[in-house]
Coordinates of C-alpha atoms and ligand atoms in Angstrom, one line a residue:
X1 CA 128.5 123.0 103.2
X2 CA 130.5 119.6 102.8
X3 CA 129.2 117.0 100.9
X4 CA 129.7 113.8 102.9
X5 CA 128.8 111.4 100.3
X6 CA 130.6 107.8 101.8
X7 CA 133.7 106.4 100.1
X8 CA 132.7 104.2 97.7
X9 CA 134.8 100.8 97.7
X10 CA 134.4 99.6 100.7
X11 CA 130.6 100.3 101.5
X12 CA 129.9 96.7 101.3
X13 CA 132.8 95.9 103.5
X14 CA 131.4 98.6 106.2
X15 CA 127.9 97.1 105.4
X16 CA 129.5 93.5 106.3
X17 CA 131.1 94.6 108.9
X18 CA 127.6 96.4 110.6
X19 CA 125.4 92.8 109.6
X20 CA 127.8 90.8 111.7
X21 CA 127.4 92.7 114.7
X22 CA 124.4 93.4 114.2
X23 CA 123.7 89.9 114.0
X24 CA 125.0 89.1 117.0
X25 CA 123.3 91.1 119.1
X26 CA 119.6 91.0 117.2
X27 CA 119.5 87.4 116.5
X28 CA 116.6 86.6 114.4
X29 CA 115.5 89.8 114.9
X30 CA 118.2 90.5 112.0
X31 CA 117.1 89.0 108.3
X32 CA 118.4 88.7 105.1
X33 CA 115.7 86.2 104.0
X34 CA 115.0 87.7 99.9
X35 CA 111.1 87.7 100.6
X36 CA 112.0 90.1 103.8
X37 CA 114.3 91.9 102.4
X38 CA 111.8 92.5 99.1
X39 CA 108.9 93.5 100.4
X40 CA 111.7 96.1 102.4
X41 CA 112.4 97.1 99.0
X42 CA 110.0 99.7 98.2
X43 CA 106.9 101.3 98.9
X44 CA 103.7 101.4 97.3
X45 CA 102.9 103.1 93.9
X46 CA 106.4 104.4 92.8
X47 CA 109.6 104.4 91.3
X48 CA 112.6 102.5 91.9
X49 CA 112.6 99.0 94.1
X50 CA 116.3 97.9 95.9
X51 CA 117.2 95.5 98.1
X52 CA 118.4 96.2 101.5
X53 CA 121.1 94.6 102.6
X54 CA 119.3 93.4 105.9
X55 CA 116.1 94.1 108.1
X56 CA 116.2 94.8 111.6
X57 CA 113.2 94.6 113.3
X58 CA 113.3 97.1 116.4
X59 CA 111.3 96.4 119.4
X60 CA 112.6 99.7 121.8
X61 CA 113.9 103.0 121.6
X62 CA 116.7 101.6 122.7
X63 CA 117.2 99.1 119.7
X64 CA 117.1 101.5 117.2
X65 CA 119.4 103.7 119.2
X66 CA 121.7 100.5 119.0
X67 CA 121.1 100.2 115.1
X68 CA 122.1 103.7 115.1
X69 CA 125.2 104.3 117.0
X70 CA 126.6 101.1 115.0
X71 CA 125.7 102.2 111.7
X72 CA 127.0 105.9 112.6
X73 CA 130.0 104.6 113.3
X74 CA 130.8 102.3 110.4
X75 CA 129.1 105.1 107.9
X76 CA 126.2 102.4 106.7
X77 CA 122.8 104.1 105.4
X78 CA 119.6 103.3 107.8
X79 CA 116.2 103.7 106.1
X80 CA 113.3 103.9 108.8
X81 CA 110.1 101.6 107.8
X82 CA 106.8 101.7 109.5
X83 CA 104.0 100.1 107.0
X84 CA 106.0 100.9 103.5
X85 CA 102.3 102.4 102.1
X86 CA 104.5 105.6 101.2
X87 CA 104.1 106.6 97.2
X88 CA 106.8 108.7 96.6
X89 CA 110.1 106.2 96.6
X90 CA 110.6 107.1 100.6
X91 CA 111.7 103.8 101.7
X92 CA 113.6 102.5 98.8
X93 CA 117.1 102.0 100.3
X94 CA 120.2 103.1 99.0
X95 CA 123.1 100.8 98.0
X96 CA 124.1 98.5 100.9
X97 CA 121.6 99.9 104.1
X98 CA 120.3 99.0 107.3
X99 CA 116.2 99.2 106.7
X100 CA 115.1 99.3 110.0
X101 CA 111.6 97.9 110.5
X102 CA 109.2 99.6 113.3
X103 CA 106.4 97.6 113.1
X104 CA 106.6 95.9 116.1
X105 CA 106.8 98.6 118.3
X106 CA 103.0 99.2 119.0
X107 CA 103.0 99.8 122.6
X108 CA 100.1 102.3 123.7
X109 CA 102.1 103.7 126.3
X110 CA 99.8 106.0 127.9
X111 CA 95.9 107.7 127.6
X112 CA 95.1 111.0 129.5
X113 CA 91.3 111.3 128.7
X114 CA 91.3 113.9 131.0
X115 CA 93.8 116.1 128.5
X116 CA 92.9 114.5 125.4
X117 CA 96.3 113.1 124.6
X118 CA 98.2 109.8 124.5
X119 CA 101.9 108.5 123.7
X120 CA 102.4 105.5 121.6
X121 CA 104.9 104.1 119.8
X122 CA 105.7 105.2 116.5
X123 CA 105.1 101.5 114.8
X124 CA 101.4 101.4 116.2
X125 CA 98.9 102.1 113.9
X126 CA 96.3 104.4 114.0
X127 CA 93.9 102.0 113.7
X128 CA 94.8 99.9 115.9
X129 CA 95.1 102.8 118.3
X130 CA 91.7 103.8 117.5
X131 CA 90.4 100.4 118.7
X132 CA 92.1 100.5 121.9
X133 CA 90.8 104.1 122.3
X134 CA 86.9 102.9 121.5
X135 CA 86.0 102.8 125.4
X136 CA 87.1 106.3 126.3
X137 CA 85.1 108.4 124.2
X138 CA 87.8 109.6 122.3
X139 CA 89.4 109.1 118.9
X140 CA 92.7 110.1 116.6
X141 CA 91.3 111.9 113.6
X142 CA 94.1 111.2 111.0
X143 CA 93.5 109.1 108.3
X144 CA 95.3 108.3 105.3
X145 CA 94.2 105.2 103.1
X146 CA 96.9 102.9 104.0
X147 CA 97.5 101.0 107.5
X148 CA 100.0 103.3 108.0
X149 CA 102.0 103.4 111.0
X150 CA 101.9 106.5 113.6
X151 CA 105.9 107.0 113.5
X152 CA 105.5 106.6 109.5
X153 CA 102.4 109.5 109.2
X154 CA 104.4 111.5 111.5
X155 CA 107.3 111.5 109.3
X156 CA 105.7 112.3 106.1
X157 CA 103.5 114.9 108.0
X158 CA 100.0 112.7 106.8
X159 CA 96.7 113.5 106.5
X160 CA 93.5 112.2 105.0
X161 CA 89.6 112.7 104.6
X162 CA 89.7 114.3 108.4
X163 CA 92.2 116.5 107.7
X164 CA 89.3 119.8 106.7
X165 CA 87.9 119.5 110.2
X166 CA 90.8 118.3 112.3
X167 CA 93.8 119.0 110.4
X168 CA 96.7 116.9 109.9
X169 CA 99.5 115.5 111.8
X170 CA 101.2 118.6 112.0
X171 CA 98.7 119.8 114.4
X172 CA 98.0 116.7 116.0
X173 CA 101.8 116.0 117.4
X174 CA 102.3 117.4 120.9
X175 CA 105.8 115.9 121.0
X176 CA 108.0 113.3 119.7
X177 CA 111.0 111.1 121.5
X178 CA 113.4 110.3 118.3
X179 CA 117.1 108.7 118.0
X180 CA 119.4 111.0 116.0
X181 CA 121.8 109.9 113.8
X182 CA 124.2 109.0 116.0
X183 CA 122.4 106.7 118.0
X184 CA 121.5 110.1 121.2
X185 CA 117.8 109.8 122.2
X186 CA 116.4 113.0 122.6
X187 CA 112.6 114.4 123.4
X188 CA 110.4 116.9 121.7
X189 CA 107.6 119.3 122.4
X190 CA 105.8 118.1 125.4
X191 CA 101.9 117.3 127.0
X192 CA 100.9 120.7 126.5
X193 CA 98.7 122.8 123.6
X194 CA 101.1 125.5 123.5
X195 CA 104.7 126.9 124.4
X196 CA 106.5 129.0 123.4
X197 CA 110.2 128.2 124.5
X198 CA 112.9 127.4 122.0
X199 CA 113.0 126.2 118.1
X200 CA 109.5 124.1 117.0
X201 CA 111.9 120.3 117.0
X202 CA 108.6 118.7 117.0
X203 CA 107.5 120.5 113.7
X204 CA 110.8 120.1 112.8
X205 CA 110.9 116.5 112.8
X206 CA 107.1 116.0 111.4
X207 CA 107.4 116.1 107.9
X208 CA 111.2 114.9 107.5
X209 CA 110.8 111.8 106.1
X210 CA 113.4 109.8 108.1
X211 CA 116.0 111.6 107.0
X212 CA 116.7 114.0 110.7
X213 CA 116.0 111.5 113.4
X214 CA 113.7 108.0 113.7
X215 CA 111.0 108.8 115.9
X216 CA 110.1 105.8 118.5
X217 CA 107.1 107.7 120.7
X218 CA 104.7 110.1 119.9
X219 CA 102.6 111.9 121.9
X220 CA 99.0 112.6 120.2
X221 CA 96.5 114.6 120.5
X222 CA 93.0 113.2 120.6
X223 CA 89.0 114.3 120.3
X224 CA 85.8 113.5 121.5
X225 CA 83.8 111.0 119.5
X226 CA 81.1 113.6 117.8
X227 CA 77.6 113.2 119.3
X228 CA 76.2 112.6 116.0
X229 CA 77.4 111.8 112.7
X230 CA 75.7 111.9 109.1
X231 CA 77.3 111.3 105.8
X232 CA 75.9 112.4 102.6
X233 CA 76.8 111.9 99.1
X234 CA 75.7 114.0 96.6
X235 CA 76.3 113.2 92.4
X236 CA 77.0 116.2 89.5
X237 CA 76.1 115.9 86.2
X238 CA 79.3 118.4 85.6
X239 CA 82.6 118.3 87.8
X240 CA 83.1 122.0 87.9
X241 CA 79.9 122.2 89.8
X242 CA 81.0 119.9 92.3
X243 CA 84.1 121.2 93.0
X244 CA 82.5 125.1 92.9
X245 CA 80.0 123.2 95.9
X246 CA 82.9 121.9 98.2
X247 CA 84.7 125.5 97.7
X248 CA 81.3 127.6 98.9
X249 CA 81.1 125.5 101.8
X250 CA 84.7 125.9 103.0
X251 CA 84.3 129.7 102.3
X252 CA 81.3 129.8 104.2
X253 CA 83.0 128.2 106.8
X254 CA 80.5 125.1 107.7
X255 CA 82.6 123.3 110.6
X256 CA 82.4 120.4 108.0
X257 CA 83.8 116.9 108.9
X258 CA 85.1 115.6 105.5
X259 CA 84.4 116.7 102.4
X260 CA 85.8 114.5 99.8
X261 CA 85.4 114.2 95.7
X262 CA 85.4 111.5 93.0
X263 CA 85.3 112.1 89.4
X264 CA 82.9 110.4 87.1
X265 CA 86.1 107.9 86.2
X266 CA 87.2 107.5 89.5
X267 CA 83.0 106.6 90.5
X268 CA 83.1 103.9 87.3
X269 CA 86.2 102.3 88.9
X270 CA 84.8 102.3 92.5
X271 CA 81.8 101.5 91.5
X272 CA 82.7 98.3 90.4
X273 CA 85.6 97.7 93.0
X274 CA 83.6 98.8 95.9
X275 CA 79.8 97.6 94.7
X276 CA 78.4 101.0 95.2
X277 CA 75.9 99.7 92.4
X278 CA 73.3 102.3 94.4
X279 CA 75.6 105.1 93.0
X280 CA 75.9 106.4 89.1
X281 CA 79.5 106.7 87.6
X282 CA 78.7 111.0 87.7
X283 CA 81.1 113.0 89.9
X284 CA 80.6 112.2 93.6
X285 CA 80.9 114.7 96.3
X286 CA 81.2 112.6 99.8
X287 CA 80.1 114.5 103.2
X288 CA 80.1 114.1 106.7
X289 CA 78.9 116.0 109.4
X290 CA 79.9 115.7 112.9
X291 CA 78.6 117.8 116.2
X292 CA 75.8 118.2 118.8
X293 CA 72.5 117.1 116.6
X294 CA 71.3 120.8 116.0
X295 CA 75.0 122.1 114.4
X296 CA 74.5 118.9 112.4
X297 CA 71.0 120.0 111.1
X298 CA 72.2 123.0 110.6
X299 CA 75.8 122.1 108.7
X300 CA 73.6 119.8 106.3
X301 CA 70.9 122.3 105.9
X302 CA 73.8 125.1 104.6
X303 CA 75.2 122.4 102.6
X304 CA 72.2 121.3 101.0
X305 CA 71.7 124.8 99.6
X306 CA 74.9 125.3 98.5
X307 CA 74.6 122.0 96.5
X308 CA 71.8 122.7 94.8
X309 CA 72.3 125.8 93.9
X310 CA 75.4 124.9 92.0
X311 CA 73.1 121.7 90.0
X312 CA 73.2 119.1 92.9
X313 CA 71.3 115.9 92.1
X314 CA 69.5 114.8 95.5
X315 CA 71.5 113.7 98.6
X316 CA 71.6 110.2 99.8
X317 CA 72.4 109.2 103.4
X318 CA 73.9 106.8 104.7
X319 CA 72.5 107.1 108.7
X320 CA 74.0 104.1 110.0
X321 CA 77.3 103.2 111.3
X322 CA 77.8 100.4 108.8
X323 CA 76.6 102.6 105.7
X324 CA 79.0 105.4 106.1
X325 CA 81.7 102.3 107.1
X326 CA 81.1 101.2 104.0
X327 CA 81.0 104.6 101.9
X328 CA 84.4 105.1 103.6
X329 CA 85.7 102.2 103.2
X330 CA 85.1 102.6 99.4
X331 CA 86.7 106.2 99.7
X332 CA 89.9 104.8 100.9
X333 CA 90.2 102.3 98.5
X334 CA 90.0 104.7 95.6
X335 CA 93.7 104.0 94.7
X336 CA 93.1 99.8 94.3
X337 CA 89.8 101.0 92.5
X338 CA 91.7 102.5 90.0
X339 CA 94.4 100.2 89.5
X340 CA 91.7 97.4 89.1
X341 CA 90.9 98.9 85.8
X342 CA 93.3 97.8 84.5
X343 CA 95.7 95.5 86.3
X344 CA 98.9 95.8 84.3
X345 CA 98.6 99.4 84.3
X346 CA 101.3 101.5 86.5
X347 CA 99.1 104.1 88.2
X348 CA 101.3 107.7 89.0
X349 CA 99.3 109.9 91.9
X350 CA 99.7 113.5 91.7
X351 CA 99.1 115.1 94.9
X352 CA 98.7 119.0 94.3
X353 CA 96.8 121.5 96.6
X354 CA 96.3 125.0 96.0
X355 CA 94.6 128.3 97.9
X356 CA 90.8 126.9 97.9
X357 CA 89.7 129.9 95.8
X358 CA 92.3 128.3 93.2
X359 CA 90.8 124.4 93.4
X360 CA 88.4 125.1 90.5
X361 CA 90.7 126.9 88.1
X362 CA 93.2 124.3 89.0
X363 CA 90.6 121.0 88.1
X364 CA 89.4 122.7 84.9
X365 CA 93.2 123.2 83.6
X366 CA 94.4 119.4 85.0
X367 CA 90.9 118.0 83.0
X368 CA 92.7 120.0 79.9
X369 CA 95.6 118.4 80.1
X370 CA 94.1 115.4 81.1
X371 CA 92.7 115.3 77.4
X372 CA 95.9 116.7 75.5
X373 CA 97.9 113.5 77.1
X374 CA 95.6 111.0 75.5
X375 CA 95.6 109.4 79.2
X376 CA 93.6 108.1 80.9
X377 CA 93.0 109.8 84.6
X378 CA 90.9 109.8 87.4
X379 CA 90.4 112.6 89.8
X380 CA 89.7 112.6 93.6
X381 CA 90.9 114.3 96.7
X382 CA 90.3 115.6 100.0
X383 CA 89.1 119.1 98.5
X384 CA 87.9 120.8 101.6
X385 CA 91.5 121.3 102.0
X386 CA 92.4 122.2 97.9
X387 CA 94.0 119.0 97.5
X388 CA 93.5 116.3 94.9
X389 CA 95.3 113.1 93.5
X390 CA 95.0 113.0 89.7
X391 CA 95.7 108.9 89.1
X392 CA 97.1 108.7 86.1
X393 CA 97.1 105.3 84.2
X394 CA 99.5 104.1 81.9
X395 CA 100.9 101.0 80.5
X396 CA 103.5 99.7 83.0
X397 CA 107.2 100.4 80.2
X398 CA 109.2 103.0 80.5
X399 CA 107.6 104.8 77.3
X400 CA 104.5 104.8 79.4
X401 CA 105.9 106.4 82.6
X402 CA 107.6 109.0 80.5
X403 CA 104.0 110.3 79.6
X404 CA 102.6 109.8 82.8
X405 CA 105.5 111.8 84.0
X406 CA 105.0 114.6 81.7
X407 CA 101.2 115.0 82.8
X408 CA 102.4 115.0 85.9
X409 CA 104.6 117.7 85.3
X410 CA 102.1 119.9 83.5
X411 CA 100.1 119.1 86.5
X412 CA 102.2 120.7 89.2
X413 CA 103.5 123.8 87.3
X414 CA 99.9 124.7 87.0
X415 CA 99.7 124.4 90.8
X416 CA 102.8 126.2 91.1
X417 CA 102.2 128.7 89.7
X418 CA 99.1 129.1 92.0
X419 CA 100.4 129.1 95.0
X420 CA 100.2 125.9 95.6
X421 CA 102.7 123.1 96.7
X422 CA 103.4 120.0 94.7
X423 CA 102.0 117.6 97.3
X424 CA 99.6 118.4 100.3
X425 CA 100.2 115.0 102.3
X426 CA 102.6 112.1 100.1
X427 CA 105.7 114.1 101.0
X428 CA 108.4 114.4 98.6
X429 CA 110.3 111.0 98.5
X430 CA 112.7 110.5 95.2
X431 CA 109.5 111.4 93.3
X432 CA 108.6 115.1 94.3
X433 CA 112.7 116.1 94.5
X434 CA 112.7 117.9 91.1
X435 CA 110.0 120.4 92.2
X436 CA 111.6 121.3 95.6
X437 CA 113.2 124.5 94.6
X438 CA 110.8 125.9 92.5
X439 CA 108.7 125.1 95.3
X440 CA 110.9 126.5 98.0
X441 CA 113.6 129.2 96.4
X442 CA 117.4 128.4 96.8
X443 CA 117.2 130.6 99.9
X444 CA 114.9 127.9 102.0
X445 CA 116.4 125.1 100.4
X446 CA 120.0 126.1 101.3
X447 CA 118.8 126.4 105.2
X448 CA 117.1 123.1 104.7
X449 CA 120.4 121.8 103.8
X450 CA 122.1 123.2 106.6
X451 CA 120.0 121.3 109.4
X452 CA 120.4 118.1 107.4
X453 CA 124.1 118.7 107.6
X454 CA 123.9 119.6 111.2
X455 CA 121.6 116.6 112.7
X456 CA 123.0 113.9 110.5
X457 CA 126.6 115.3 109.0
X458 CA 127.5 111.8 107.7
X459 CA 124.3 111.5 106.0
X460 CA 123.3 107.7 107.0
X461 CA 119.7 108.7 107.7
X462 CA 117.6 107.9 104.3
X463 CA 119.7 109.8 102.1
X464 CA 118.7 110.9 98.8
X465 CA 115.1 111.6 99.9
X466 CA 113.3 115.1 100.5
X467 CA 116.3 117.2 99.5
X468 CA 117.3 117.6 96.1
X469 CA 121.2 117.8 95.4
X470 CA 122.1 117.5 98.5
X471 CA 124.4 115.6 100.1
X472 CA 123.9 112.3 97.6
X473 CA 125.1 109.1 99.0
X474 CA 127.2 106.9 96.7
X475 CA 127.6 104.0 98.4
Ligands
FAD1 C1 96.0 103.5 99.0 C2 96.8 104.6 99.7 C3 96.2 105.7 100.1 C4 96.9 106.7 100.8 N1 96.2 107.8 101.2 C5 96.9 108.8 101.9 C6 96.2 109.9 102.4 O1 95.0 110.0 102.3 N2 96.9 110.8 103.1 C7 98.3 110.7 103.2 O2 98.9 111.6 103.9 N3 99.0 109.7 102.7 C8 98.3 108.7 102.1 N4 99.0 107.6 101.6 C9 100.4 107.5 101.7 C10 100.9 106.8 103.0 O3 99.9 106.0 103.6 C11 101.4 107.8 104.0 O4 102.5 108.5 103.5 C12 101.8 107.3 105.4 O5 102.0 108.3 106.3 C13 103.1 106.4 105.4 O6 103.2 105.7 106.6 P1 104.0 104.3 106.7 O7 103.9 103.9 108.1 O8 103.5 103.4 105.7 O9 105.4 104.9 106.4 P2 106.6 104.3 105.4 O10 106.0 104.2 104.0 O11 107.1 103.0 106.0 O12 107.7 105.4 105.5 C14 107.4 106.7 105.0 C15 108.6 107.6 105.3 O13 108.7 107.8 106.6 C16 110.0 107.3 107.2 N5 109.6 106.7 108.4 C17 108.8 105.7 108.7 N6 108.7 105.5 110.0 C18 109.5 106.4 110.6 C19 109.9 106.7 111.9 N7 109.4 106.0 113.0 N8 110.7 107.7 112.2 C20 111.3 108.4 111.2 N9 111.0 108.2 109.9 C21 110.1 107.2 109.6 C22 110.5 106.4 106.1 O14 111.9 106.3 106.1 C23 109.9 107.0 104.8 O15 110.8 108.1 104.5 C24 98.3 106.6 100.9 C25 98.9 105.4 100.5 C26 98.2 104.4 99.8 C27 98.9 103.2 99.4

């Protein structure tokens, strides 16, 4: 395979070249402004911050298309941006790109109640979409904690708290319309549940970071609004016992709606952040059941059992709409918890998921380590599904991040060598590279290589993201 990597001297003449038409044909759409070009810098959480060397902001397929077929042919790097909430590095552009900004495209562009499904464009998000869905009876399940955008979850294949009963975009992505590297618009996968005609581009393009295609429409699945819903939390004196409770009801297979988990640290900090002053800082197991009323008496019934018997302390419910809002809403902003315990900290998320029958094993040798670092770390995660975030927190210098690294490490070789993957739903970024072909074998990684080369052969789509030594651009 040929490594494309662009000449070096005159990227910033080709980059020139590109912002001057570009410029003329986008108008103010087109900035340079530093606070613009900052916050297009880098996403949440992670690693390295640079400067773009202009924003577009794309309002149609078409535009980006545009952006595309000019910076194909001058050879300048384009970095999609929905929301920026991505942790791994994702967005942070190379030397001298294009970031091209989809968060004005949040057409709803059609709803089928009738199939469940909808097509909106990919800067919408899904809360806003949600909204606009509230007087149909139906709903889009997926839900990571940032306002991410639909086109941004799609490409780092997202999920969230949902994810156990639903699953995660991967299944919820009937079809995709995306610009290629070259500026050719093509369309994906369709309206219905299942074909089985030709190569999966759909699942192809879910999950590839920006660095394939930019996806401008996506076409959704949706669900009923539940009948009823209940949430629950229950606390743990002991976090093994916790996690042994969210594994037993997974392998009993209660059609649970979320099923989420907060370690005694991870309680203290939301505690405070989130005013749960109801709640003690002990491990936290968060439920909720969804369904006709009698599978929901019958869900919580199972998992009421299966609580106690492994040293559940009561469950407390939260019946109305604003109370499990509010329980939630503290849920998502675990992460801001976290950091507020220490605002000058740098907080690293690991994002490991193994086999369920693994989770507890896992937890008890992270908790090890955990103490062997001298760090200090808070564990939650969406472990219906085996997957967790350890948040580690460390003084914000490079010693610091070394040792957070290192934990890290430790972290996802134990995962590894599981079965597991080295992140469930972050994606790999700049941050998850190393792990990739441990993860993968040289074999998968090689044919991962291949399609890169093949969709985008001058490599101007995000490069340096997702695939370790690959083509690396040197602009
Ligand atoms: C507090 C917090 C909680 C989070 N919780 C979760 C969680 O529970 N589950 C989860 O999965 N994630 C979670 N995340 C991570 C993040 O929200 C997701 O990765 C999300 O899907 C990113 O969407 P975005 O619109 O912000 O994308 P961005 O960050 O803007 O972009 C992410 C990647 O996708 C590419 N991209 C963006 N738009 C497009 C497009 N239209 N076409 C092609 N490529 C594109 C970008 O180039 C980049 O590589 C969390 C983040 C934070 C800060």
């Amino acid at each position: 395979m040929t490594n494309t990597s662009f000449p070096h001297a005159d990227a910033p003449k080709r980059a020139e070249a590109v912002l001057a038409q570009l410029k003329a044909q986008f108008g103010e759409r087109v900035s340079c402004n530093e606070s613009v070009c900052e916050a297009h810098s880098h996403g949440e959480a992670l690693q390295v911050s640079r400067m773009p060397a202009a924003v577009v902001f794309a309002e149609s397929t078409a535009d980006v298309s545009d952006v595309l077929k000019l910076c194909h042919h001058h050879q300048v790097p384009v970095v999609a941006f929905g929301a920026g909430t991505s942790v791994e590095g994702h967005v942070t552009p190379p030397e001298h790109a294009i970031s091209l900004d989809l968060s004005r495209m949040t057409e709803v562009l059609e709803v089928n109640p009738a199939d469940l499904d909808c097509r909106v464009q990919a800067g919408l998000t899904r809360q806003v979409l949600n909204v606009q869905l509230r007087d149909t009876g139906l709903f889009f399940p997926v839900d990571p904690g940032g306002e991410a955008t639909l086109g941004g979850m799609c490409a780092t294949r997202a999920s969230g708290t949902a994810a156990v009963r639903y699953g995660t975009m991967k299944e919820n992505v009937l079809g995709l319309t995306v610009v290629l590297a070259n500026g050719e618009v093509i369309r994906t996968g369709g309206r219905v549940r299942k074909s089985s005609t030709g190569y999966d581009l759909t699942s192809l393009f879910v999950g590839s970071e920006g660095t394939l295609g930019i996806i401008t429409e996506v076409q959704l699945r949706l669900h009923g609004i539940p009948e009823q819903l209940s949430a629950a939390i229950c606390q743990f004196e002991n976090l093994h016992d916790a996690v042994s409770t969210a594994i037993e009801i997974i392998q009993m297979g209660v059609p649970i709606a979320r099923v989420e988990l907060m370690d005694e640290v991870q309680m203290a900090a939301s505690i405070s952040y989130s005013g749960l002053t109801d709640l003690q800082p002990l491990t936290t197991l968060f439920f909720e059941f969804a369904g006709a009323p009698e599978s929901v008496r019958e869900q919580v019934s199972v998992t009421e059992d299966i609580a106690r018997e492994n040293n559940g302390l009561r469950f407390m419910w939260a019946d109305t709409a604003d109370e499990r809002a509010r329980l939630w809403k503290a849920r998502h902003n675990a992460f801001w918890a976290a950091k507020a315990i220490d605002p000058s900290a740098r907080v690293i998320s690991t994002d490991c998921i193994v086999p369920i029958s693994r989770l507890a094993d896992l937890i008890d040798g992270v908790r090890q380590d955990i103490a062997a670092s001298g760090l200090q770390a808070a564990i939650l995660g969406h472990v219906g599904d085996g997957n967790f975030h350890t948040l580690i927190m460390t003084e914000d210098s490079d010693a610091g991040h070394a040792r957070a690294l290192d934990l890290d490490r430790k972290i996802v070789a134990r995962a590894l060598a599981m079965g597991g993957s080295c992140s469930g739903e972050h994606g790999v970024g700049l941050g998850k590279l190393e792990f990739l072909e441990t993860e993968h074998g040289a074999g998968a990684l090689s044919v991962m290589r291949a399609l890169k080369a093949t969709l985008d052969p001058l490599n101007i789509l995000n490069p340096g993201k997702l695939l370790p030594e690959g083509p690396v651009f040197k602009g």
